[in-house]
Coordinates of C-alpha atoms in Angstrom, one line a residue:
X154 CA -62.1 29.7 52.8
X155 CA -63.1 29.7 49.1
X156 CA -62.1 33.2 48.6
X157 CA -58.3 31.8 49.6
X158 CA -59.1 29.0 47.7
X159 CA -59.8 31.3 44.2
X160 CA -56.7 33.5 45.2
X161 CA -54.4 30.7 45.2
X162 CA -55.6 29.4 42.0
X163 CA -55.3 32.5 40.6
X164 CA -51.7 32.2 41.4
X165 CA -51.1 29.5 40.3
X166 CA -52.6 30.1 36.5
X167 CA -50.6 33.5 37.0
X168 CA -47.5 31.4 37.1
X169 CA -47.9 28.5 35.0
X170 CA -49.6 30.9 32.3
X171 CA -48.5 28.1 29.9
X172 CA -50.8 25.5 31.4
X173 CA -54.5 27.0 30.7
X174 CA -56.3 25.7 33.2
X175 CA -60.1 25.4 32.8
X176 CA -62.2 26.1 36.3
X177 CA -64.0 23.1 37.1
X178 CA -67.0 22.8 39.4
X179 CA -66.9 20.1 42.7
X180 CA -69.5 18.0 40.1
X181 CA -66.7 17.9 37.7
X182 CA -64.0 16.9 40.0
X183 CA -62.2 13.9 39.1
X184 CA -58.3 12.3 38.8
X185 CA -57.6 12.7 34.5
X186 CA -56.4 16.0 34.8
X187 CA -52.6 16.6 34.8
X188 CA -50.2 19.4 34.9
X189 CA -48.6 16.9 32.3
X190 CA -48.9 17.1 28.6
X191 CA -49.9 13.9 27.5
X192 CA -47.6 13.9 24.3
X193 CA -45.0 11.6 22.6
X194 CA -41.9 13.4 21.6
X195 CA -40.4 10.7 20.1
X196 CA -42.3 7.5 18.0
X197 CA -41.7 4.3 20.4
X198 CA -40.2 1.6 19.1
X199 CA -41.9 -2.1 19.9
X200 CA -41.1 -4.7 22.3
X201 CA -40.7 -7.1 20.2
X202 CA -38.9 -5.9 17.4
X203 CA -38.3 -8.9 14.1
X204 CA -35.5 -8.7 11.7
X205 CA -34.9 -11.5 9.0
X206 CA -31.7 -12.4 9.0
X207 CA -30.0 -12.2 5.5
X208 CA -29.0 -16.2 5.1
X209 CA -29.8 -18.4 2.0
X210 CA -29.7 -21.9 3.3
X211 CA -28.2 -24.2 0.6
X212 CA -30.3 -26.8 2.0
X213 CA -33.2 -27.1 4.4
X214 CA -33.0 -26.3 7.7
X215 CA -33.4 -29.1 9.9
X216 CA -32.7 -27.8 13.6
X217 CA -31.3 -25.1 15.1
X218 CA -29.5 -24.4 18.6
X219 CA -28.0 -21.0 19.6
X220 CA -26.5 -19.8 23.3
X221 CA -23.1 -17.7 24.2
X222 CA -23.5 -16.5 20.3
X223 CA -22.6 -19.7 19.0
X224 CA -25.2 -20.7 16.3
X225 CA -25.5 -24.2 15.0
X226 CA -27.7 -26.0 12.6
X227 CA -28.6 -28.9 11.1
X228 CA -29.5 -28.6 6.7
X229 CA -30.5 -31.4 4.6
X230 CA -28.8 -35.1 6.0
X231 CA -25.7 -34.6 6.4
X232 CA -24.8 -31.3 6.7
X233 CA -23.9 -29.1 10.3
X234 CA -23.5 -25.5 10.1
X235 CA -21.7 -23.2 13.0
X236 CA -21.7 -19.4 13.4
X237 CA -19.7 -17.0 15.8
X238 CA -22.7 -14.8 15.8
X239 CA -19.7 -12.2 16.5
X240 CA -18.5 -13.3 13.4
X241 CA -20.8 -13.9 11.3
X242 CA -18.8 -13.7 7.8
X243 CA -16.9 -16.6 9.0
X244 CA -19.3 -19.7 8.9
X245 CA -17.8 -23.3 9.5
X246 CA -19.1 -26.5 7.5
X247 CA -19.2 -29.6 8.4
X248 CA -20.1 -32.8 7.1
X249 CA -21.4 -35.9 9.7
X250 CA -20.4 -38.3 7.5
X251 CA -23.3 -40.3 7.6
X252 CA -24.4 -43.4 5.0
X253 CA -27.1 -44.5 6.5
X254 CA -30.9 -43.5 6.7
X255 CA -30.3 -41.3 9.9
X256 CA -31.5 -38.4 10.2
X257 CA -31.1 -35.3 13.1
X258 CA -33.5 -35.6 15.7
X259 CA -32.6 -32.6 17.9
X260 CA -29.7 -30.5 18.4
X261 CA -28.4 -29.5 21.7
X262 CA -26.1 -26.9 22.6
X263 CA -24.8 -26.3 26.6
X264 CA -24.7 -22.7 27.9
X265 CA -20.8 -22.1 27.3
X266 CA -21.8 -22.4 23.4
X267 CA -19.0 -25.5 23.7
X268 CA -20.5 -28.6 23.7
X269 CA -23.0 -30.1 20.8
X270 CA -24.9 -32.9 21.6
X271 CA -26.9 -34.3 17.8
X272 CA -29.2 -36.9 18.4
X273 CA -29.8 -39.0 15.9
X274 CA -33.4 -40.6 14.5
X275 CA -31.6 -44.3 14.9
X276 CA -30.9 -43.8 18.8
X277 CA -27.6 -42.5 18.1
X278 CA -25.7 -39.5 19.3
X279 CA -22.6 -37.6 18.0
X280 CA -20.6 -34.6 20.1
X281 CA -19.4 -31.7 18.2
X282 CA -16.8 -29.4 20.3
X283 CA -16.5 -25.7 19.3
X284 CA -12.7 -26.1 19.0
X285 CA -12.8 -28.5 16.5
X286 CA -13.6 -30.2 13.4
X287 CA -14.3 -33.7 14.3
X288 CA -17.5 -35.3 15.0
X289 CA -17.0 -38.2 17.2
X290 CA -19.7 -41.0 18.7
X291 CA -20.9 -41.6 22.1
X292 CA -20.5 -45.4 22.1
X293 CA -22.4 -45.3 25.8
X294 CA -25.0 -43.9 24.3
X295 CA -26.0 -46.0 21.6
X296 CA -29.7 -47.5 21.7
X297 CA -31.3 -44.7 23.3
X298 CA -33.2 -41.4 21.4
X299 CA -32.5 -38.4 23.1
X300 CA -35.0 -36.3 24.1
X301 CA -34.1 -33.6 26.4
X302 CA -30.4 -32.5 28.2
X303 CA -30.1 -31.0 31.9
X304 CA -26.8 -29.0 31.4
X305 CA -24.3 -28.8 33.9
X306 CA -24.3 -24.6 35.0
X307 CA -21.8 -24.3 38.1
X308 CA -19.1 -26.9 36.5
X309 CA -19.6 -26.5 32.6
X310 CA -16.6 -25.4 31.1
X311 CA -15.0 -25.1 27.3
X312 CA -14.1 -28.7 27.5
X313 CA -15.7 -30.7 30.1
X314 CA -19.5 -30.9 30.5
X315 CA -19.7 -31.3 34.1
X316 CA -22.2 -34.3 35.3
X317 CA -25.3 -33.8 33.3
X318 CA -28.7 -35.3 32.5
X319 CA -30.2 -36.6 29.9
X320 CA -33.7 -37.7 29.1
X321 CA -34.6 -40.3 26.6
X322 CA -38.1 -41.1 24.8
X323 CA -38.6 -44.0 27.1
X324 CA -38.6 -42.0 29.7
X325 CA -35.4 -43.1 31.4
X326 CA -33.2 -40.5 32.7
X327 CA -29.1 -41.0 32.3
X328 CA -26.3 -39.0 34.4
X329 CA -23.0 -38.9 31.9
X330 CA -20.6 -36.8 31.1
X331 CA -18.2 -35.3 28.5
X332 CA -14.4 -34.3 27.7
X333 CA -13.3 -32.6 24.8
X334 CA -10.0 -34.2 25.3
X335 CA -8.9 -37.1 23.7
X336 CA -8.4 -38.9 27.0
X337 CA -5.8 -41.8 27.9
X338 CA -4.8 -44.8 25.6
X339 CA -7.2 -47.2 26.6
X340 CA -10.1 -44.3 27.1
X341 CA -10.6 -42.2 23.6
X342 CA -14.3 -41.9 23.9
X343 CA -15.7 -38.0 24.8
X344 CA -18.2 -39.9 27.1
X345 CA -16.9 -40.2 30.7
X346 CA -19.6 -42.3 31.3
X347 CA -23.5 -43.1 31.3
X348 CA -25.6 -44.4 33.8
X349 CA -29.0 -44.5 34.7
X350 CA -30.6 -42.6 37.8
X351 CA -34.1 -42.9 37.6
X352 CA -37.1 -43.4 35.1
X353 CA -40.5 -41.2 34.5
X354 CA -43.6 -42.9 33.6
X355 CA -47.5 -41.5 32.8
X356 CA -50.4 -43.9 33.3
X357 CA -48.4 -46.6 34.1
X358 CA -46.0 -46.3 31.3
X359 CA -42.6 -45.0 29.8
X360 CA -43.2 -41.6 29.0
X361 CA -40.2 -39.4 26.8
X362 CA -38.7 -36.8 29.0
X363 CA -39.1 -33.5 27.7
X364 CA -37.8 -31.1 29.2
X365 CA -34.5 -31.8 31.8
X366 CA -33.5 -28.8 34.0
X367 CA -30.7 -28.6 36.8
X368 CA -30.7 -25.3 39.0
X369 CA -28.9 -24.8 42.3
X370 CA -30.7 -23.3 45.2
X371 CA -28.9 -22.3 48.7
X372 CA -26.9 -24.6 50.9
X373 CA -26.1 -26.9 47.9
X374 CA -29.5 -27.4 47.5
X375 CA -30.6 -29.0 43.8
X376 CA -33.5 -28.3 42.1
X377 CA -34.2 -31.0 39.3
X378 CA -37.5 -30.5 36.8
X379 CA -38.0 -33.0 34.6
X380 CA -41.3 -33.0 31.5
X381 CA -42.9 -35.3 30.2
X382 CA -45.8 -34.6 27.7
X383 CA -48.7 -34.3 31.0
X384 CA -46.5 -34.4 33.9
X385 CA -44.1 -31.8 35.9
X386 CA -41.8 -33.7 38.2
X387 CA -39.6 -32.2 41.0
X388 CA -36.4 -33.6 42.8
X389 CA -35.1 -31.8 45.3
X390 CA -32.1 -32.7 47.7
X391 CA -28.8 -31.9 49.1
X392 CA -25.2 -32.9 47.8
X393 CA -22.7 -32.6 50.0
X394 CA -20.5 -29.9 49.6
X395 CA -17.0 -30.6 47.6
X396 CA -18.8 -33.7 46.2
X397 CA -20.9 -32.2 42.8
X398 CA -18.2 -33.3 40.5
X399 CA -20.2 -36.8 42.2
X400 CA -23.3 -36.3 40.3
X401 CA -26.9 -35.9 41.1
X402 CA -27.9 -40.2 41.7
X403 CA -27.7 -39.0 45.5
X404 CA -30.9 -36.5 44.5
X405 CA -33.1 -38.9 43.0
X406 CA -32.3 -41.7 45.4
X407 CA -33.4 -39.0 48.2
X408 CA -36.5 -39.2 46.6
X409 CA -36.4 -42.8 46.0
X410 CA -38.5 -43.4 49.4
X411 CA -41.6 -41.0 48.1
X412 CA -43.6 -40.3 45.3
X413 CA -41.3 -37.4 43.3
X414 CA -43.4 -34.5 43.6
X415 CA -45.7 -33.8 40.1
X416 CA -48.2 -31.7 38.5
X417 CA -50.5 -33.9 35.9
X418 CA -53.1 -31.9 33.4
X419 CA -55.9 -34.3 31.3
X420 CA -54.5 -33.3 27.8
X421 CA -52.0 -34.7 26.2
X422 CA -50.5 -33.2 22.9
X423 CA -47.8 -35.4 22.0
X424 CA -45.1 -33.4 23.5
X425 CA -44.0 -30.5 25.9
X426 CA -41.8 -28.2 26.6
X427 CA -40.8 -25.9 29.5
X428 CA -38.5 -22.4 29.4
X429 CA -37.2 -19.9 31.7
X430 CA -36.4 -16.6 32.3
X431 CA -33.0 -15.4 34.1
X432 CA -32.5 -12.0 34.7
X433 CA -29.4 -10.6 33.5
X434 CA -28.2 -9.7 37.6
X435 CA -28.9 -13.6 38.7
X436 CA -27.5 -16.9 37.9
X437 CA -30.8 -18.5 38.5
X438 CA -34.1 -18.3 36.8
X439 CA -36.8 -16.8 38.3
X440 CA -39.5 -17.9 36.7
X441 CA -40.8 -20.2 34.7
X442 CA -43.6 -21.4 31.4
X443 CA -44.4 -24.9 31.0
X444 CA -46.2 -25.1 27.3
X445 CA -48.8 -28.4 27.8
X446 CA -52.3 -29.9 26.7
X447 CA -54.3 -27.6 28.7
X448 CA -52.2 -24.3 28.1
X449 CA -49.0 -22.7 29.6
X450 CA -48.2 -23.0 33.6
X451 CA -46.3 -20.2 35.0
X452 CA -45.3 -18.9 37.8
X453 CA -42.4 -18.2 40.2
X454 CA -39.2 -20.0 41.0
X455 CA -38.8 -19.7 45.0
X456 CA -35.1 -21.7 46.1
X457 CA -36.2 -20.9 49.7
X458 CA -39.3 -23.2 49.7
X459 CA -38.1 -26.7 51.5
X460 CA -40.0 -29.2 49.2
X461 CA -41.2 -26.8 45.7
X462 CA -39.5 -24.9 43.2
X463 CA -42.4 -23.6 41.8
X464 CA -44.1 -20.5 43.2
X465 CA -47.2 -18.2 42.2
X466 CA -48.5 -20.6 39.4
X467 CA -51.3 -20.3 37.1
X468 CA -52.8 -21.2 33.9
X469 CA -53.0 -19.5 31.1
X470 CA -55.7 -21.8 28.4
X471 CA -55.1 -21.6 25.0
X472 CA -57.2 -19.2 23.2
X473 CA -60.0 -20.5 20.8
X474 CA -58.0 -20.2 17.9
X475 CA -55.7 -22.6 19.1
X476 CA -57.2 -26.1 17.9
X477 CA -54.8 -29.1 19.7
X478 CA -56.6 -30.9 16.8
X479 CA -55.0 -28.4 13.8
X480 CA -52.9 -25.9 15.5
X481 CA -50.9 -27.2 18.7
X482 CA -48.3 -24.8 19.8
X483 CA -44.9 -25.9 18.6
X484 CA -42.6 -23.7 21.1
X485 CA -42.8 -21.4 24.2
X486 CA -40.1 -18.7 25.3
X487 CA -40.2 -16.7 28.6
X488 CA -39.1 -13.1 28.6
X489 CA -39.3 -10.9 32.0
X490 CA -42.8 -10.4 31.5
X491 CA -44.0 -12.0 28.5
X492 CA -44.3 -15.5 26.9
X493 CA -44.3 -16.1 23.2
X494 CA -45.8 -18.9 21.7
X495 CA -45.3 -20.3 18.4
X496 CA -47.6 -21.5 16.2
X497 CA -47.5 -22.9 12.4
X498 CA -48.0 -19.4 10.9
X499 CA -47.4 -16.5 13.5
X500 CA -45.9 -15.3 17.0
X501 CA -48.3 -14.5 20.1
X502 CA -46.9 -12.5 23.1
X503 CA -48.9 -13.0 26.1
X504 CA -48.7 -10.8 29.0
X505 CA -47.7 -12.7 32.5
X506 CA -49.1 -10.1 34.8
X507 CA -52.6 -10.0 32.9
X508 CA -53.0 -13.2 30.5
X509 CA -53.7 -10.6 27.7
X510 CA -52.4 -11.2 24.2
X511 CA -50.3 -8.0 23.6
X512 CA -48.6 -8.9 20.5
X513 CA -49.5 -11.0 17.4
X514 CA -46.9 -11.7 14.4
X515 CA -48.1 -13.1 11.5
X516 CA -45.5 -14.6 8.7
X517 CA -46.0 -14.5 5.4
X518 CA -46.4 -17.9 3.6
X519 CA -43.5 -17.7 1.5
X520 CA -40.8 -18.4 4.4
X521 CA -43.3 -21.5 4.9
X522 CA -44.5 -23.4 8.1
X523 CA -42.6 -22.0 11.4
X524 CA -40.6 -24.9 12.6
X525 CA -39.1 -23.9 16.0
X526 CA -38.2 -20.6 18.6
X527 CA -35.5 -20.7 21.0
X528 CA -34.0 -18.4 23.1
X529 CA -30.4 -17.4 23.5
X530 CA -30.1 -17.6 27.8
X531 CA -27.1 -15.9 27.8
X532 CA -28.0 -13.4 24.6
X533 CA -31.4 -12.7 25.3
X534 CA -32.4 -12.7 21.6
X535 CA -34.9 -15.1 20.2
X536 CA -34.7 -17.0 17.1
X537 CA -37.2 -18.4 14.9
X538 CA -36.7 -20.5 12.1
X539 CA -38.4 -22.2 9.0
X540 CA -36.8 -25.0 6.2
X541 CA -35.6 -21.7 4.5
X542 CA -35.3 -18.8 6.3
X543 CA -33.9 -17.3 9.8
X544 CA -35.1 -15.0 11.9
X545 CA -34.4 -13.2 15.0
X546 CA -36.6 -11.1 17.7
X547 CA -34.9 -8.4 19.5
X548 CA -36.8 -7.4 23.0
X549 CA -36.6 -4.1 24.8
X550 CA -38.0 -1.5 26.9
X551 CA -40.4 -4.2 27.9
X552 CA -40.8 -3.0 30.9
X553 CA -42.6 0.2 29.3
X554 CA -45.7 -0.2 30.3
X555 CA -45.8 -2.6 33.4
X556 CA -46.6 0.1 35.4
X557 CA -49.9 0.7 33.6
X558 CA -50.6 -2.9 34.2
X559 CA -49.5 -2.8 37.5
X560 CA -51.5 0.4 38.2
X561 CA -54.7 -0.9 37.3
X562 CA -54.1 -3.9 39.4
X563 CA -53.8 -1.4 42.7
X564 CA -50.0 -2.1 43.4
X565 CA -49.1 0.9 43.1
X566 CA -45.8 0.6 45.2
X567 CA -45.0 -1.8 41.8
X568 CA -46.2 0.9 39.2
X569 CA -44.1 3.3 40.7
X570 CA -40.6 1.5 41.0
X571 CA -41.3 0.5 36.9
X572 CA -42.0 4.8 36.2
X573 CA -39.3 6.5 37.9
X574 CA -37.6 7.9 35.2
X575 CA -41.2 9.3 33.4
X576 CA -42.6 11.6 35.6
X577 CA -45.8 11.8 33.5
X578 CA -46.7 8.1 34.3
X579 CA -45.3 9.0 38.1
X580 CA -48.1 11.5 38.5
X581 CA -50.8 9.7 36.8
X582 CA -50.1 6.6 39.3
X583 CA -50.3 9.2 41.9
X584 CA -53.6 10.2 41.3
X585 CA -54.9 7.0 41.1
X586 CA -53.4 5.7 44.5
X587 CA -54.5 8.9 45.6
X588 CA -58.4 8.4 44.3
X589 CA -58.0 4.8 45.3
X590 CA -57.1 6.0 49.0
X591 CA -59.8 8.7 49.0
X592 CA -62.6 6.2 47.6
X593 CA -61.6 3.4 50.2
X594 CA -62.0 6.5 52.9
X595 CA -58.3 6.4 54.0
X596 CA -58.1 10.7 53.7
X597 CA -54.4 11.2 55.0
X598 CA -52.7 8.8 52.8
X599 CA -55.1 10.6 49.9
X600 CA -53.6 13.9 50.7
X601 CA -49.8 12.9 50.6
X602 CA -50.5 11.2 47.3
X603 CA -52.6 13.9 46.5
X604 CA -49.7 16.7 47.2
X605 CA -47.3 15.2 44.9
X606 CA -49.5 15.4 42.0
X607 CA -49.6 17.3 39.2
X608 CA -53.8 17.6 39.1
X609 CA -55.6 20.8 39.8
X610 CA -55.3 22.2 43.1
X611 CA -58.7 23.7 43.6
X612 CA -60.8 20.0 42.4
X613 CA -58.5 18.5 45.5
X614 CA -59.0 21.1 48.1
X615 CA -62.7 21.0 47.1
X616 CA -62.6 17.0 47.4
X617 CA -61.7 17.3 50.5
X618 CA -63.6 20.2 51.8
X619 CA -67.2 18.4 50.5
X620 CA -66.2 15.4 52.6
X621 CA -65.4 17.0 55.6
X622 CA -61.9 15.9 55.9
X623 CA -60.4 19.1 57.7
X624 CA -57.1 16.8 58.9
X625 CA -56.9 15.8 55.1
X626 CA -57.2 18.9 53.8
X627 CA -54.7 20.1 56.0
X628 CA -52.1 17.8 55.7
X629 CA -52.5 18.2 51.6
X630 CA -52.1 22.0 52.0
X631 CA -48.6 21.2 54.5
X632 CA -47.5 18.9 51.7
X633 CA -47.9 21.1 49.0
X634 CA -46.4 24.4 50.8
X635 CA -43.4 22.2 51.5
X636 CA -43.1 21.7 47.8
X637 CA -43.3 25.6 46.7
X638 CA -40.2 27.2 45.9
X639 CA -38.8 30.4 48.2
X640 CA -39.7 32.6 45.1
X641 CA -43.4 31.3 45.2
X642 CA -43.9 34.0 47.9
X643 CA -47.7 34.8 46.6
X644 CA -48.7 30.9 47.0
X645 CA -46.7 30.5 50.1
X646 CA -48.5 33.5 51.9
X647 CA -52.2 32.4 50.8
X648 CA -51.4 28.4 51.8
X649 CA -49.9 29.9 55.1
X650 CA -53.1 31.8 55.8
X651 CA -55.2 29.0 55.2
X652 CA -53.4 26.9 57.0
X653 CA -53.2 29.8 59.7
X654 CA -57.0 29.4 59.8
X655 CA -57.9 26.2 59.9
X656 CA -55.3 25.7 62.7
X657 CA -57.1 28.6 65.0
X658 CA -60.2 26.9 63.9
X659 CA -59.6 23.3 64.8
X660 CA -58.5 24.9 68.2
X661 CA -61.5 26.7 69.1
X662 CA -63.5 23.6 68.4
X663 CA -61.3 21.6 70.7
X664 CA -61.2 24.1 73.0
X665 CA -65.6 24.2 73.5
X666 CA -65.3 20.3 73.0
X667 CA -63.0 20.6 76.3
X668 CA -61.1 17.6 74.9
X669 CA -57.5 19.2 76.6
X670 CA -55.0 16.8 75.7
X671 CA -55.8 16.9 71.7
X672 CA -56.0 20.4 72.5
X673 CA -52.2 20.6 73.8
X674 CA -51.3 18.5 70.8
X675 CA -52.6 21.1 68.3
X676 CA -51.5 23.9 69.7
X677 CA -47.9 22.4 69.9
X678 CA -47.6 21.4 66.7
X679 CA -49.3 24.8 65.8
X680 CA -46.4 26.8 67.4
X681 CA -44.2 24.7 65.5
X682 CA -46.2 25.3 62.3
X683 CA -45.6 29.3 63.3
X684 CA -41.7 28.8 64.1
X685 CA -40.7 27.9 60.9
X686 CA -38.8 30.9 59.4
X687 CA -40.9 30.5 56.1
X688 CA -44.2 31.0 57.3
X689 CA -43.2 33.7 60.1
X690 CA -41.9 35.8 57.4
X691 CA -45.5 35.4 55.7
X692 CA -47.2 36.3 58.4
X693 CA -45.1 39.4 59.6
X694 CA -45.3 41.1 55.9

């Protein structure tokens, strides 16, 4: 047997004479070595790749909202600036008109790039449409400071919001909505109308809503997550189909009976703030990052599950040099396998499938302290911004290296779907399923992996050969002699012989072991092994 096993190694250097491969002895035998070059032809280009964008703000920046390529912001008191991001020569101006002491508390912008909501710092709030130049007041919504905005998705349009939600810092959350048009004689206000549906509270009290989110699930099924700064709330119910221009009251006052579902952490930093991740095939996100006191929550988003969006969750705690005391986190944004959090002075990527920090952005003191990072849901690009300058992240390839993360987690099946396309990372994820198999004792499986590899055939035969594994060594030899070409005549004849051999031995053994049915089995699917026209040939010459 190991004089076959030399010859066919000797064929093999004879034909890949390019790939000098070194003889290795059974003490040496081992997974690292590939028929692969392990080079980089081309420099990679990050995943996270920052560009500045070039904007002198008259003023300073304030706020800043961007989705559908519409860019807005808020500079100094009174200003509003808007930007077709597709035309980006072509900036628009305008003033709010405002005497007072107000300021801009938040801006927020729905996912058509249509409808700006500003709220105000005197519990205010003014609607901007993208088709025109006038800001007009939501009378309705006078008295209240507007935290967070659930935006219509399935009924949005250019000018009509749909039924929305909106969260206040007194926790109460409002159903309204919002026409662009200038409405009848007696009805010129954009606000439809404003009414409350239902009101959040921690420890007793009225706690601001951070974070408002509407999704859809199956069977007109809604999905309502609501933030405050400890607590993730849940509302889920049915509306009756033909009825969502109705609202959502009929959701929360399905819940009205029990306790809404929650999460509650120990630390509270002020604020929170929760982000998704929608892949650019769904309508739906399908995952999620809730930023918190006691670090980020993520997980899943499963629309099957009768009573919980949320899936898979864990929790990723802040790293020492995030001080709650000094250094809270200002912002979270969810990519498909990353989240970035922003702190005062720099960017951290943290991987979702590990918890490892992969990336780490510092910027440089002169753009000053980072003030906010949003995402574009419809764009994909993230922006971050400071009192005087803009930037903007641009992700890709970022599913480079999953399968490495994936392959050292033993889900192979998953490493392998992410490294299709790069046969090097194929065949080193098929030698490490295949060592994984061989050290867990499952042989077969070993050898098929085994066969599609690019390692050295003489450290697998021997592998298998030292643990007595005469099934597994032959079905690694089948495999591989149905890989070799017709002109591969040399390998095909040795592998035959082997194969020959340890067929008519396994038969003798069977046959003094008197064990007839195995017996029949073997020979059968030994005359089959002779009938192919391949091997026949082999043996004849």
């Amino acid at each position: 047997m190991a004089s076959i096993l030399d010859e066919y190694e000797d064929s093999q250097n004879t034909r890949q004479g390019a790939q000098q491969h070194g003889r290795l002895s059974s003490a040496n035998i081992g997974i690292t070595h590939s028929g692969f070059v392990n080079v980089r032809l081309e420099e990679e280009k990050p995943i996270f790749n920052k560009q500045r964008i070039d904007f002198t703000p008259p003023e300073k920046i304030n706020h800043l909202a961007v989705c559908s390529n519409q860019l807005c912001m808020s500079l100094g008191k009174d200003t509003l600036l808007r930007i077709d991001l597709a035309k980006p020569d072509q900036p628009n101006q305008i003033e709010l008109g405002r005497k007072d002491e107000s300021k801009v508390h938040k801006l927020f912008l729905d996912p058509t790039g249509s409808h700006l909501l500003i709220s105000l710092s005197t519990s205010e709030c003014l609607y901007l449409n993208r088709n025109t130049q006038k800001v007009r007041s939501l009378s309705r919504w006078r008295g209240h400071l507007i935290e967070s905005v659930g935006w219509n998705k399935l009924l949005g349009s250019e000018t009509n919001t749909g039924p929305i939600l909106v969260g206040t810092s007194q926790g109460i959350i409002f159903e309204a909505e919002i026409s662009a048009t200038e409405g009848s004689l007696f009805n010129t206000n954009p606000d439809q109308y404003f009414r409350q549906v239902h009101s959040l509270e921690e420890d007793g009290k009225p706690a601001p809503v951070c974070c408002l989110e509407v999704e859809r699930g199956l069977e007109n099924k809604y999905f309502i997550i609501a933030t405050t700064r400890k607590r993730l709330f849940q509302f889920v119910g049915k509306v009756a189909e033909g009825s969502e221009q109705q609202g959502f009251s009929s959701i929360f006052s399905q819940n009205q009976d029990l306790l809404p579902s929650f999460q509650e952490f120990p630390a509270n930093m002020g604020y929170s703030e929760i982000t998704f991740y929608t892949s650019k095939l769904r309508t739906s996100p399908k995952a999620f990052a809730w930023m918190m006191g006691n670090g980020v929550l993520y997980g899943q988003l499963d629309y099957v599950r009768p009573d919980s969006l949320l899936s898979d969750v864990q929790v990723w705690e802040y790293t020492a040099d995030i001080d709650l005391s000094i250094n809270k986190p200002i912002s979270i944004v969810l990519t498909q396998f990353h989240f970035l959090l922003l702190l005062h002075d720099r960017v951290k990527a943290i991987c979702t499938l590990n918890g490892q920090v992969v990336y780490e952005d510092v910027f440089p003191d002169k753009f000053g302290t980072l003030k906010k990072m949003i995402k574009d849901p419809v764009g994909g690009l993230v922006w971050i911004y400071t009192e005087r300058a803009v930037f903007r992240y641009h992700v890709q390839r970022e599913a480079r290296d999953v399968w490495q993360m994936y392959m050292s987690m033993n889900k192979f099946d998953l490493a392998k779907e992410y490294c299709r396309d790069r046969p090097e990372c194929m065949d080193m994820v098929l030698a490490k399923e295949a060592e994984h198999c061989f050290q867990n004792k499952r042989y077969l499986e070993s050898a098929k992996c085994y066969a599609l590899t690019q390692n050295y055939f003489e450290e697998i035969a021997l592998k298998f050969i030292e643990a007595k594994q005469e099934e597994a060594l032959k079905e690694f030899l089948l495999k591989k002699l149905n890989n070799l070409k017709q002109s591969e005549r040399t390998q095909i004849t040795l592998l035959v012989t082997w194969l020959a051999e340890l067929y008519l031995n396994r038969l003798g053994q069977l046959e003094s072991d008197g064990n007839s049915i195995i017996f029949q089995e073997t020979r059968e699917e030994f005359r089959h092994f002779l009938s192919n026209p391949k091997h026949k040939e082999c043996l004849f010459n």
